[in-house]
Structures are given as C-alpha cells and as structure tokens.
Short mmCIF file of C-alpha atoms in Angstrom, two decimals:
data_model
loop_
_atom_site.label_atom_id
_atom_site.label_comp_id
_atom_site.label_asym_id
_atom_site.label_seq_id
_atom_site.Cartn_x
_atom_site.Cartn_y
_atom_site.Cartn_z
CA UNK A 16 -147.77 -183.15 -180.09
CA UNK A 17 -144.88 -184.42 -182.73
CA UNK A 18 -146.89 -184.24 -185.80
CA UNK A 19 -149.62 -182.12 -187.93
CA UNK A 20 -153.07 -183.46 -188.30
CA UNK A 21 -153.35 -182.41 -191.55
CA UNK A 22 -149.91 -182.63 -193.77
CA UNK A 23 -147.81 -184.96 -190.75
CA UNK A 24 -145.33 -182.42 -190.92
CA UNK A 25 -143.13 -182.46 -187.71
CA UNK A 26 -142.34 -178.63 -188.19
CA UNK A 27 -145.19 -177.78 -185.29
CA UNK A 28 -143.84 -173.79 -184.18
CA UNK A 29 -145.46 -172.56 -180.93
CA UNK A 30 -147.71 -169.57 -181.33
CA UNK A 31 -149.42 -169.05 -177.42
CA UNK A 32 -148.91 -171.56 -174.24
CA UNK A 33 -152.52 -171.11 -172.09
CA UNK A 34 -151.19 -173.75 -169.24
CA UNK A 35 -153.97 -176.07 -168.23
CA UNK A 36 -157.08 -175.70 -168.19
CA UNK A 37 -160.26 -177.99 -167.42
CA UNK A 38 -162.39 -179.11 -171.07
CA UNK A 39 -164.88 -175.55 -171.16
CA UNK A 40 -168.13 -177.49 -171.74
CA UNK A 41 -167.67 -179.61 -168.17
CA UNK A 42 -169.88 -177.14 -166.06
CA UNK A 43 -169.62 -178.83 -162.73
CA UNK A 44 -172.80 -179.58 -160.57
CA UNK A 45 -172.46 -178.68 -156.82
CA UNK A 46 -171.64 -182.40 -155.82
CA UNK A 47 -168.72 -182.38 -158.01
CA UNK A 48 -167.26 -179.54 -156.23
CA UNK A 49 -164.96 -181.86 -153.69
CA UNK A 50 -163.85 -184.09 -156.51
CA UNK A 51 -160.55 -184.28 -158.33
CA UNK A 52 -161.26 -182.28 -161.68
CA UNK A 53 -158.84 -182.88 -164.64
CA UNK A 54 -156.74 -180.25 -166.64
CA UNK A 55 -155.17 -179.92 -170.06
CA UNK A 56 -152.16 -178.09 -171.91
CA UNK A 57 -153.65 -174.80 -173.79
CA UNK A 58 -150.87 -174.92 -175.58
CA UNK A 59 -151.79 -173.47 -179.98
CA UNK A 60 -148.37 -174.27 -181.97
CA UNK A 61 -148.55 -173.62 -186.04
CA UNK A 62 -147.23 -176.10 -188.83
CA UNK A 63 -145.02 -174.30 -191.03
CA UNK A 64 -145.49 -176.75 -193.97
CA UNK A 65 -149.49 -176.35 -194.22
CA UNK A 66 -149.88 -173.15 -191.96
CA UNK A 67 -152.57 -174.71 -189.89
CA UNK A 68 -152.76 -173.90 -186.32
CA UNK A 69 -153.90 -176.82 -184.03
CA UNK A 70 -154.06 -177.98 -180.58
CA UNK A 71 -152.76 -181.41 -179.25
CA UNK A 72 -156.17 -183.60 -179.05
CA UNK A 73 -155.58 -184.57 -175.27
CA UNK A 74 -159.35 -184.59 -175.09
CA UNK A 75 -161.70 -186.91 -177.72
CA UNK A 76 -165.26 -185.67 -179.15
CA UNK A 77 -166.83 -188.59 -177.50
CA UNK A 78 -166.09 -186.82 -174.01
CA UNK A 79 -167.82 -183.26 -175.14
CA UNK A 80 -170.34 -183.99 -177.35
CA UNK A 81 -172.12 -186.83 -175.81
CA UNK A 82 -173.53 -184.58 -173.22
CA UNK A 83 -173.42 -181.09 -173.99
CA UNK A 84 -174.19 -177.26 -172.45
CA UNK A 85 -174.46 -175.33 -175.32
CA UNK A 86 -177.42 -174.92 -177.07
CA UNK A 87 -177.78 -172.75 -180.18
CA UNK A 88 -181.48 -171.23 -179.72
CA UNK A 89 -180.49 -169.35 -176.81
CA UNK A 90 -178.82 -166.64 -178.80
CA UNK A 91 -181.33 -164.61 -180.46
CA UNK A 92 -178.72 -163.08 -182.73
CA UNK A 93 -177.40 -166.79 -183.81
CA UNK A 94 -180.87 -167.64 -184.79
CA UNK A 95 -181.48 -165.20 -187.09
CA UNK A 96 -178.24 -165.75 -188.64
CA UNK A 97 -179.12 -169.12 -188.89
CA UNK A 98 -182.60 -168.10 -190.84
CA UNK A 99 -180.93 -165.15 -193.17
CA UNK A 100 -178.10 -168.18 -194.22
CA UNK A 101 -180.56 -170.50 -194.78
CA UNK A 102 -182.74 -168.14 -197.13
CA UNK A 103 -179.81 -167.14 -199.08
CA UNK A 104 -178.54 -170.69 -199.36
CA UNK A 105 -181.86 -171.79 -201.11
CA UNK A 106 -181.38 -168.70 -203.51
CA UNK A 107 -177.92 -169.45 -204.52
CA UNK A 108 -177.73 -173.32 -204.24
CA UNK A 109 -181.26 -173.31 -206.18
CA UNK A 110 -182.99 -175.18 -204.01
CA UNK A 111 -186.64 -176.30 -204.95
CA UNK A 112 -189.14 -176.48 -202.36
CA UNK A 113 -191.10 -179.38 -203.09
CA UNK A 114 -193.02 -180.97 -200.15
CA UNK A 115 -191.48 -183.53 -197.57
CA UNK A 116 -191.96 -187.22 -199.54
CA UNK A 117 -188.59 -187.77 -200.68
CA UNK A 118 -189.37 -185.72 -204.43
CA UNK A 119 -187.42 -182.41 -203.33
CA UNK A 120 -184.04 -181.26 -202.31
CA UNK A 121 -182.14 -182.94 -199.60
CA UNK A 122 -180.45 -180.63 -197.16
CA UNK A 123 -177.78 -182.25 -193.90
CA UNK A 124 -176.43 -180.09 -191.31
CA UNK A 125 -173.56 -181.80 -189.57
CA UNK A 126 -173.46 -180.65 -185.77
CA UNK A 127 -176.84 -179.41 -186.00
CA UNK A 128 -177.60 -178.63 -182.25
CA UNK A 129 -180.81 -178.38 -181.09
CA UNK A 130 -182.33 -177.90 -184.67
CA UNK A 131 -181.65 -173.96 -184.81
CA UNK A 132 -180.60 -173.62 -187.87
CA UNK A 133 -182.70 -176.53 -189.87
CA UNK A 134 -185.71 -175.99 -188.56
CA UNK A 135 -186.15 -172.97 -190.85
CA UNK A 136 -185.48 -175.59 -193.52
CA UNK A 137 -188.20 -177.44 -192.84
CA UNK A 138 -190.58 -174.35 -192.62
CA UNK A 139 -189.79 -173.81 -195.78
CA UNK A 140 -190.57 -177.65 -196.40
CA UNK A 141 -187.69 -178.93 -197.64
CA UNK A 142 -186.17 -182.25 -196.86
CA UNK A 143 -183.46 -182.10 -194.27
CA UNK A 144 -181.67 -184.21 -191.90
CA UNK A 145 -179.23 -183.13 -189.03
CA UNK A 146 -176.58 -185.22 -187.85
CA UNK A 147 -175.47 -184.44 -184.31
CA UNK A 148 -173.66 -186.52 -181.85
CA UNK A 149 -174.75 -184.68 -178.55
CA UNK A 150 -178.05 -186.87 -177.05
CA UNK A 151 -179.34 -184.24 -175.15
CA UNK A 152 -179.35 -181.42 -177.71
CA UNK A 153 -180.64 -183.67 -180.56
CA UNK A 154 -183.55 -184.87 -178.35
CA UNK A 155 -184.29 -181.33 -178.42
CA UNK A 156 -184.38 -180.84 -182.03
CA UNK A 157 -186.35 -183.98 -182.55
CA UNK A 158 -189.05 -182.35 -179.76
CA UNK A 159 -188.66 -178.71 -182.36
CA UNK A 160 -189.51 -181.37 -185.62
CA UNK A 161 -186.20 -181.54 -186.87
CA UNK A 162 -184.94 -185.05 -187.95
CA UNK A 163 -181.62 -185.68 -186.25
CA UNK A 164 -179.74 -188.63 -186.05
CA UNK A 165 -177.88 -189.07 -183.05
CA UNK A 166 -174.00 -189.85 -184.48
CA UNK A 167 -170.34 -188.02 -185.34
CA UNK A 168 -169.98 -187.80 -189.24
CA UNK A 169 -167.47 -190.45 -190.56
CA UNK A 170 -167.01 -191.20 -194.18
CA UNK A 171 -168.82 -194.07 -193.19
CA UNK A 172 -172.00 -192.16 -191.37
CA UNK A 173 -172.04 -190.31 -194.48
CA UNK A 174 -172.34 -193.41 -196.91
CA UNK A 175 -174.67 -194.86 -195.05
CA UNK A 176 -176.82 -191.62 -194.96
CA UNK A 177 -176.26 -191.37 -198.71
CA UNK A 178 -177.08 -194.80 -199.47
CA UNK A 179 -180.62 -194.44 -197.01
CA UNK A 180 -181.82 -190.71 -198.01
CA UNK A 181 -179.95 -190.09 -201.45
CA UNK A 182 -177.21 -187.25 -201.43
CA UNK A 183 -177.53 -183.93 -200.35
CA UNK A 184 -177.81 -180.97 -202.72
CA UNK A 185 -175.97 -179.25 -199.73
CA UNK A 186 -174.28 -179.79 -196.76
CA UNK A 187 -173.92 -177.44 -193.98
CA UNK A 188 -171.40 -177.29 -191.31
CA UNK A 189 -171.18 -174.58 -189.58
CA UNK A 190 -169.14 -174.33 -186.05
CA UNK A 191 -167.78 -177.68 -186.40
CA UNK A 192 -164.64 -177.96 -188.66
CA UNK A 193 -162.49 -176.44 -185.54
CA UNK A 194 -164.55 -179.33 -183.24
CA UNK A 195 -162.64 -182.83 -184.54
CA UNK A 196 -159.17 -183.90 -184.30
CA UNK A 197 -159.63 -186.53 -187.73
CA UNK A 198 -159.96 -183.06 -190.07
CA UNK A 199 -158.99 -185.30 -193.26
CA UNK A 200 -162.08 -188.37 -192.53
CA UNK A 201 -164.45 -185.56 -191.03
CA UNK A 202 -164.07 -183.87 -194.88
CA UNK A 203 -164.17 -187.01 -196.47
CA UNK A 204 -167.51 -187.43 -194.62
CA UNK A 205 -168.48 -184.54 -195.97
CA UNK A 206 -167.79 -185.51 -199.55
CA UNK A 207 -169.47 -188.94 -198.83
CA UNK A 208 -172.95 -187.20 -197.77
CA UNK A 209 -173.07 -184.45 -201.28
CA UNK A 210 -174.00 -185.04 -204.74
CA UNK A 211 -171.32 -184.89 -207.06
CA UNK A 212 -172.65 -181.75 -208.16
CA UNK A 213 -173.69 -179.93 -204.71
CA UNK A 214 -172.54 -178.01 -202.39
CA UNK A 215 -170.69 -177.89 -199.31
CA UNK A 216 -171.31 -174.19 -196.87
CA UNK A 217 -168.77 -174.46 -193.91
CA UNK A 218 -168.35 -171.61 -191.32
CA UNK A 219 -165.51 -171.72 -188.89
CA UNK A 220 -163.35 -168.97 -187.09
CA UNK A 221 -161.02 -166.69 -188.84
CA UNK A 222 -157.51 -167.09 -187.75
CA UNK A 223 -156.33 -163.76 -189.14
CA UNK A 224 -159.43 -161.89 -186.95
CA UNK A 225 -158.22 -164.61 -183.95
CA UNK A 226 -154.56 -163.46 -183.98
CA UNK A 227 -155.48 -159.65 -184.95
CA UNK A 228 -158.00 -158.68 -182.15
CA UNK A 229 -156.51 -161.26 -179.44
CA UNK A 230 -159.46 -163.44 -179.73
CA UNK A 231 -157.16 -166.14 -177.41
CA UNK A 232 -160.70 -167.02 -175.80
CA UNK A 233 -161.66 -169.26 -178.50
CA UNK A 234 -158.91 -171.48 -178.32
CA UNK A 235 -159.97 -174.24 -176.01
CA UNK A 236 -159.74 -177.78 -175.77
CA UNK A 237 -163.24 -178.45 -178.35
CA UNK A 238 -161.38 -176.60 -180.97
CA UNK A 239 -158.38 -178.54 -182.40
CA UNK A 240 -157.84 -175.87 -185.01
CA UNK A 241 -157.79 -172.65 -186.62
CA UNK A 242 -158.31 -171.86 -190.06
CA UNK A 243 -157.05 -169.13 -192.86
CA UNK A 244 -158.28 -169.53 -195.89
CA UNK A 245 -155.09 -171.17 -196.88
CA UNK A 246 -155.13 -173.53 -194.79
CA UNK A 247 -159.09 -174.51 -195.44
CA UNK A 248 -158.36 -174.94 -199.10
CA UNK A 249 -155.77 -177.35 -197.94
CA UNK A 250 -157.83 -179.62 -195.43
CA UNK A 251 -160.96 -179.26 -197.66
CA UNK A 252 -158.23 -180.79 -200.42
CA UNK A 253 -157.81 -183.47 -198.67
CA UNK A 254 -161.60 -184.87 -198.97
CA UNK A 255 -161.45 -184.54 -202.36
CA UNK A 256 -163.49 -180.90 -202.04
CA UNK A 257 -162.33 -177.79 -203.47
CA UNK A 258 -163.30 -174.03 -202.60
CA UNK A 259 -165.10 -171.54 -204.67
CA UNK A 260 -165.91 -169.11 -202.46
CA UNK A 261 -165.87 -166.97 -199.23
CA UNK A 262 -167.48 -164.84 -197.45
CA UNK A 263 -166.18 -162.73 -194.43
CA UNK A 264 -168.75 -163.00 -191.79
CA UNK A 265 -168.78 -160.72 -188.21
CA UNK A 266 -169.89 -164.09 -186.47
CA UNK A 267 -167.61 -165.09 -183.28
CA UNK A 268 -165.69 -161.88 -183.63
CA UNK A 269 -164.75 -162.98 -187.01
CA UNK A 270 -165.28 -165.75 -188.76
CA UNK A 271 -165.11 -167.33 -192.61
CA UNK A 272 -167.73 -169.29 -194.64
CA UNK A 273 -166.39 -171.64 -196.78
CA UNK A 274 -168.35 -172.34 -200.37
CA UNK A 275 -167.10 -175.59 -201.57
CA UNK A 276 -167.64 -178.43 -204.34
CA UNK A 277 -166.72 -182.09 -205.03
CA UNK A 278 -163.19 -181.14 -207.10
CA UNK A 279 -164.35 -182.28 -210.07
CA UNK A 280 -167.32 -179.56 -210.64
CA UNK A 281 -165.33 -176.68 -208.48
CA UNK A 282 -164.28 -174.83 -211.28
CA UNK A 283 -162.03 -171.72 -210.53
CA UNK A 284 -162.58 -169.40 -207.11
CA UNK A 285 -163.93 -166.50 -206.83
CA UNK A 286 -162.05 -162.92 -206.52
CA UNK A 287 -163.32 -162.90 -202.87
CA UNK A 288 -160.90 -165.82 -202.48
CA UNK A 289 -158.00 -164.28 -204.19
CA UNK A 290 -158.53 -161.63 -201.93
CA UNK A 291 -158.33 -162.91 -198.51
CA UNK A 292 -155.64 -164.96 -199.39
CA UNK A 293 -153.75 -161.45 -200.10
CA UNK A 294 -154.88 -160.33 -196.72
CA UNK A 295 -153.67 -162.97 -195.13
CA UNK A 296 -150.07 -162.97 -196.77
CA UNK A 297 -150.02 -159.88 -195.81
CA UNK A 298 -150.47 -159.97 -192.29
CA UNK A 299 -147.58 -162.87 -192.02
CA UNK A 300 -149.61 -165.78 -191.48
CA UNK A 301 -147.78 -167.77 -193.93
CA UNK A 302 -144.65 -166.79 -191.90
CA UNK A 303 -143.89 -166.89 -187.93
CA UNK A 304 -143.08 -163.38 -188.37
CA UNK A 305 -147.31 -163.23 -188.32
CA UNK A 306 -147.82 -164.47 -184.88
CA UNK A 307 -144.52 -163.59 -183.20
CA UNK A 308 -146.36 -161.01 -181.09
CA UNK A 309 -149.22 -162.88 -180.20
CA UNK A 310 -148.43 -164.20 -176.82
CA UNK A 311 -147.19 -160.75 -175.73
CA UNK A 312 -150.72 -158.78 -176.47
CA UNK A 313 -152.40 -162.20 -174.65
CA UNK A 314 -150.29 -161.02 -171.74
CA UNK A 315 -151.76 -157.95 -171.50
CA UNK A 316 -155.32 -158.84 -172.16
CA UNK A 317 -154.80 -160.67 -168.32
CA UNK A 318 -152.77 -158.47 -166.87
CA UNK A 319 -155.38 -155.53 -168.12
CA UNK A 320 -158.04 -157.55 -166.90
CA UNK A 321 -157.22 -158.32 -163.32
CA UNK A 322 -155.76 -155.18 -162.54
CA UNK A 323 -159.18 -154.24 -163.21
CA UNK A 324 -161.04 -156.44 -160.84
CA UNK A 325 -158.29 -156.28 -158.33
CA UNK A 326 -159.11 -152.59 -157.96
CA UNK A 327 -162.65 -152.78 -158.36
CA UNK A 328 -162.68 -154.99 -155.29
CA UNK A 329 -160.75 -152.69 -153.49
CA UNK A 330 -163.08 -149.80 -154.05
CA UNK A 331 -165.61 -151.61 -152.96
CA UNK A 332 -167.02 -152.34 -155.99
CA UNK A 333 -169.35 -155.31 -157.44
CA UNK A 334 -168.53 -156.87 -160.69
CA UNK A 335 -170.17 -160.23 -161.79
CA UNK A 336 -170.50 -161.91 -164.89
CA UNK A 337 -173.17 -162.30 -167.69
CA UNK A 338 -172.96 -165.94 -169.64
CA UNK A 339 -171.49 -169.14 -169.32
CA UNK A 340 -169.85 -169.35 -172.50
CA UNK A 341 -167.32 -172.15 -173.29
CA UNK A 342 -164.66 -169.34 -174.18
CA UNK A 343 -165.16 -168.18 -171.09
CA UNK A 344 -163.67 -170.43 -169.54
CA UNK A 345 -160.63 -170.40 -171.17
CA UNK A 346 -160.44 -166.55 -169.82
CA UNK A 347 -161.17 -167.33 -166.54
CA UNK A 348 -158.58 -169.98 -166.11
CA UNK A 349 -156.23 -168.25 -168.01
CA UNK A 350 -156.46 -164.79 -165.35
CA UNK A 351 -157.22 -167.09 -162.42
CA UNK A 352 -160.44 -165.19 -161.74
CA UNK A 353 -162.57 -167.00 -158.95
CA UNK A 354 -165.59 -166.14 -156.52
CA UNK A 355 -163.77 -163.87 -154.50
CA UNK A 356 -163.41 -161.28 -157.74
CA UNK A 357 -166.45 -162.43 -159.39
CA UNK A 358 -168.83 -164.14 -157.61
CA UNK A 359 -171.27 -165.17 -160.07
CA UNK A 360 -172.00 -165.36 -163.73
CA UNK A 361 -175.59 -165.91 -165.27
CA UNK A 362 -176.46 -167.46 -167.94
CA UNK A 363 -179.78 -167.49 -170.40
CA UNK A 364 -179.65 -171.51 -170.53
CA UNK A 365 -181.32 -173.03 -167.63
CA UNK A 366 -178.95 -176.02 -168.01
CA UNK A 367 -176.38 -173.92 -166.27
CA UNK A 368 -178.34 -172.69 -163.87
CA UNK A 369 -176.67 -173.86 -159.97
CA UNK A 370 -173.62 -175.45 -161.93
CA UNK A 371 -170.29 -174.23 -161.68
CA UNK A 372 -167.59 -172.98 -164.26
CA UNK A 373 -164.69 -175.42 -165.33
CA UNK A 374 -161.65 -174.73 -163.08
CA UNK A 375 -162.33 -171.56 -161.82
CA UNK A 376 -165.78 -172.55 -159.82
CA UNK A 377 -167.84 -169.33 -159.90
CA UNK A 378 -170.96 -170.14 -159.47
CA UNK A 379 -174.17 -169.77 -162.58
CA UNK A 380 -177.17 -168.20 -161.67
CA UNK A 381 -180.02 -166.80 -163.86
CA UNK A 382 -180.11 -163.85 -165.53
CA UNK A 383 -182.56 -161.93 -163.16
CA UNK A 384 -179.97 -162.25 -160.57
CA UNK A 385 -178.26 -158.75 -161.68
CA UNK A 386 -181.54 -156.83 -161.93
CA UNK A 387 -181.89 -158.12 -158.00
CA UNK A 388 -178.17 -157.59 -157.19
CA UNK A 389 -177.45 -153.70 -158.71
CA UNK A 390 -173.77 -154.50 -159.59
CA UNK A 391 -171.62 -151.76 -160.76
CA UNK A 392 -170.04 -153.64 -163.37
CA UNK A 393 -171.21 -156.54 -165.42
CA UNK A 394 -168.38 -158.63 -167.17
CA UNK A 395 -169.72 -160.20 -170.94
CA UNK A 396 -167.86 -163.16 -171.27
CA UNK A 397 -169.66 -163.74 -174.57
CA UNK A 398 -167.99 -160.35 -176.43
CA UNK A 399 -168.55 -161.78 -179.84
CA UNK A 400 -172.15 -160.67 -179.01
CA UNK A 401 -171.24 -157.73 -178.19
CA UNK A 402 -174.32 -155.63 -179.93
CA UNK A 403 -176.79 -157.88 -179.04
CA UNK A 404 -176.00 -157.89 -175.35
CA UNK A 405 -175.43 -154.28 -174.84
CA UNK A 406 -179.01 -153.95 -175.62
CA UNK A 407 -180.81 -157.19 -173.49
CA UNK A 408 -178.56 -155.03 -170.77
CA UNK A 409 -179.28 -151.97 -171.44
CA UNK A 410 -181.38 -152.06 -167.74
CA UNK A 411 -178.28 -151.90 -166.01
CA UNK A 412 -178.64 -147.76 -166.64
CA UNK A 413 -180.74 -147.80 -164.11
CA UNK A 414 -178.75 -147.63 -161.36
CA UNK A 415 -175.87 -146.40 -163.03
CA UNK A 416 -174.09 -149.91 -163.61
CA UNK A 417 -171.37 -150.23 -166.50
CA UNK A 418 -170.70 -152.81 -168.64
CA UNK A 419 -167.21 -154.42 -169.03
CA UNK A 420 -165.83 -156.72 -172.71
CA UNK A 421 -162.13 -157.90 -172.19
CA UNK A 422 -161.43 -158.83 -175.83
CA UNK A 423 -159.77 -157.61 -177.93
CA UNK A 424 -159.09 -154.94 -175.22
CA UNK A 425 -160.56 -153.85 -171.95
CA UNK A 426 -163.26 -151.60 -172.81
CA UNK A 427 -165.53 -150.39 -169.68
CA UNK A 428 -169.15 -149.33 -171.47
CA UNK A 429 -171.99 -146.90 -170.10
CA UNK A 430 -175.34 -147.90 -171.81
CA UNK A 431 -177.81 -146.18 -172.20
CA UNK A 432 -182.03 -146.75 -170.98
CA UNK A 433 -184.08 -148.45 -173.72
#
C-alpha cells in the first residue's frame, strides 16, 4: 500500500501489524476443511495528510458481499436500534407518511441486509428502497417485503435509481462507509441517490473509541477504514456532501452517526461537531503521538487472553465460545486460538451452524449446545453486545459457569439467575 484512498498522499504511517489472516466472513463448510485457504496482511497504517486510517484492499467487495454470513435480524439489540433511528429520522428529516404510490417520501438504505432496518419504514408506509449487493441476504428482505435491489452503490447505481424512483429525501448508510475501498465514488453515489435538499444519516465506527478501548477486533479485511470525525468531513467532501451533525452512539463499542447534506444547503455544523473534533485533537489523532501506543496495549489484549485459556485448560477447565462474529475472527487468528483451547463457538444464525471459523477452524454449533455442555467459562466474541448477551446468558448461573469479554480488557463475569 503506496498511496491513500482518499487524499493519494504517500505519507501512509503504520499504526498496528495483525499478520495474516483469512477474509472473517469465509466461514468454511466441513468439505473445505482439507483445502488450501488464503490469508491476508492485517496490517492498519494512518495518512498523515488526511488522518484517515485504512487497510490495503487485498480483498474486493465482490468476494464478501456476494454471498454473505451476517445477517442483521439476529441481534435483537440491532433491531431495535434500527426501529428507534428510524422513528427519530422521520421526526427530524420531516418525513410525511403518505401511502406507497409514488406521492410520499422516498427513503434508500445502502447495504440494507436482510431488510432490518427498512422494514420499519415500510410499516410506517413510507416509500423505501434498499440497495444491497449480498444475493442471499436481499432475497431475505424481499421474502420480509422490503424492496431491495440486488447491486453495490456507484454514482452510476445511484443515477439510475434517481432517474427510475425520483431522489431520496434521505439516504441511510449505516455499517457500510468502513466496507468499500472506492470511499470518494461510494460518496458520490451517495450524492447521486439525494435530493438537493435531503439528507444523508451515515453510521460507522469511531476511531477515537477503536484506538482508546483496544477495539483491534474490528479491523479486518471488510473494513478498509476508520473514521474520526475529521477525517469523515473530509471523505464526505469529496462527494460533494458536507456534515452538519453528529451524534455519539454506544453501537459496536463506539461508533459515530454522521448527519450530512448536498454542500450547497449544509449550512454551518452543529456544536456537537465542534466538539468531537476537540476530543479528538485532544487525544492525538491528528498526530502519531495518538496511536504510538496502540500496538503495545494490542499485545497485551493476546497475551492476557491466552494466558487465560492456557491455564484454564490446565485446570481442567471448559471454555467455549458464544457467536460467530466477523471480528471474531480477527481475535482468533490474531491469539492463534484453535479447538484444542476452545472447541466450539455457537452462533444464533443457523447459516453458521456445522461451518467452521476462518483460519482458526473451531467448529459452530447452536446455541443450545452450552445449556447441554455446562462449561465453566463462555468466551463472547461479540463484546460490543455486551448488555444484551449477559442477559440471553444469564442461564449459565446455573451451574455456576462465568462469562469471559476480551476487549477492551479481560474481564471474567459472574451473572446472575433471571
């Protein structure tokens, strides 16, 4: 990687190397097990022109997305997120609710899953349309009643969408603007698909949260970068979008959503922006000084980690895993951790269920596996979910199992009986 994606700048400073790792979305089925499986550089590096963080895009979104694991509507927590946005976004964007002929509001979700998020927009019966290039996941959200058309967003997709269903009074993208190595014609796509006097809501990971509670899970080969708000007012720039707003959201440990406008309507930002921009200064992320110590706390995060497991399996004691998550896998890989200290995950999506983790090959089995197996510890891959989970595990009490969240330090939980 010689150059930034965003400003070409050659001045590319390493921030954390995570060796190689397989993509975190290829779950393997069990007659893939004897075949070759291919490995990338982890390797995050900083330009210290623009201040965005990226990855080298070994891997293309065609590869991913085509066929993918994840599927939104298995987090209960994520859906109701979804619904609470969506019911504040009609109150602030003032969006009418006329019925479904083409007279009311247009909404778009780009990467819209398996429909999670718009199908409370069309319960509220308001015209929508998600764009999503995975086949499997948006035959599912056709099957929920969600329109979804099966492509990546271009400034050409968007055009054409435009020019067929009229522009959209706002465009969502949430979970995405890490996902595509083109950041500059994935924002002119967005600027193609609003009206000149919408909105654009965007929600991506924090980098100051990311580097401040060694979040190093989420960097993985789907994510090509990592935003501060410093650096989003400087991609969104380049579309021709501006930013108004912000909001600081608890979302994948920590994440930002991004209020934006065509330039020309934007006006000035809000205090909230002014704000985190202070925050961020302040914590060095416009300087190396800011992530100088990153790769040292990562360190210990594996080191804590299998020292951990290393001793629980000489005790004699059981740990396995709970979801499948792709950050996950970067962990895994990252520690080395394979069947022999944790011999299974589960995982609430039944996609996973007999297929394998990237790299490390453990093994994904349902969720009533644990209740059948008594473990003393359960691992949650999926921290970020941290309240949620402690409760849907709260059973473990029963027979005195613990629960155990590596990030942003090994933390060892009792729970208590619902």
């Amino acid at each position: 990687m010689t150059r930034c994606r965003l400003c070409g700048s050659a001045a590319l400073a390493s921030v954390v190397d995570l060796g190689a790792t397989p993509p975190c979305e290829s779950f393997l089925a069990a007659d893939q097990l004897d075949r070759p499986e291919p490995a990338y550089p982890l390797h995050l590096r900083v330009c210290t022109d623009c201040w965005l963080a990226q990855i080298p895009p070994l891997i293309t979104p065609e590869e991913t997305f085509k066929e993918y694991a994840y599927f939104s509507s298995y987090s209960t927590s994520w859906v109701e997120h979804a619904r609470t946005f969506v019911a504040d976004a009609v109150q602030r964007v003032g969006i009418d609710t006329e019925g479904t002929d083409g007279s009311g509001a247009f909404v778009v979700e780009v990467a819209s899953n398996d429909g999670y998020l718009l199908k409370h927009v069309v319960d509220r019966g308001i015209r929508c349309l998600g764009i999503e290039p995975s086949v499997n996941v948006g035959a599912a959200a056709r099957e929920a009643g969600v329109p979804t058309l099966t492509e990546f967003l271009s400034p050409e997709t968007g055009a054409a969408v435009r020019a067929e269903h009229g522009p959209a009074d706002l465009v969502v993208a949430n979970n995405v603007y890490a996902h595509i190595p083109d950041v500059v014609g994935f924002t002119q796509g967005l600027r193609s698909l609003v009206a000149d006097d919408g909105w654009v809501s965007i929600e991506v990971q924090h980098l100051l949260t990311l580097i401040e509670e060694n979040q190093y899970d989420t960097i993985y080969h789907e994510h090509f970068q990592y935003y501060t708000v410093a650096s989003a007012i400087r991609a969104l720039a380049s579309g021709g979008l501006a930013l108004v707003d912000v909001e600081l959201l608890p979302t994948h440990g920590g994440s930002i959503r991004l209020w934006a406008r065509p330039a020309e309507v934007a006006g000035e930002p809000s205090q909230r922006v002014t704000d985190v921009l202070a925050r961020e200064k302040a914590a060095g992320l416009q300087e190396l000084s800011g992530y100088s110590e990153f790769a040292a706390r990562v360190a210990k995060v594996r080191r804590d980690l299998l020292t951990f497991l290393i001793e629980a399996a000489e005790r004699g004691e059981t740990v396995v895993g709970y979801g499948a998550p792709g950050k996950g896998n970067t962990l895994l890989n990252h520690c080395g951790i394979r069947p022999d200290l944790l011999p299974y995950t589960v995982d609430r999506n039944p996609y996973k269920h007999g297929r394998f983790t990237p790299g490390t090959r453990i093994p994904i089995l349902p969720p009533e596996r644990i209740a059948a197996d008594r473990p003393d510890y359960v691992l949650v891959l999926p921290w970020n979910l941290r309240a949620e989970l402690v409760e849907q595990l709260s059973f473990v009490h029963e027979w005195g199992g613990r629960l155990v969240f590596p990030i942003p330090e090994l933390s060892i939980v009792e729970v208590n009986k619902s």
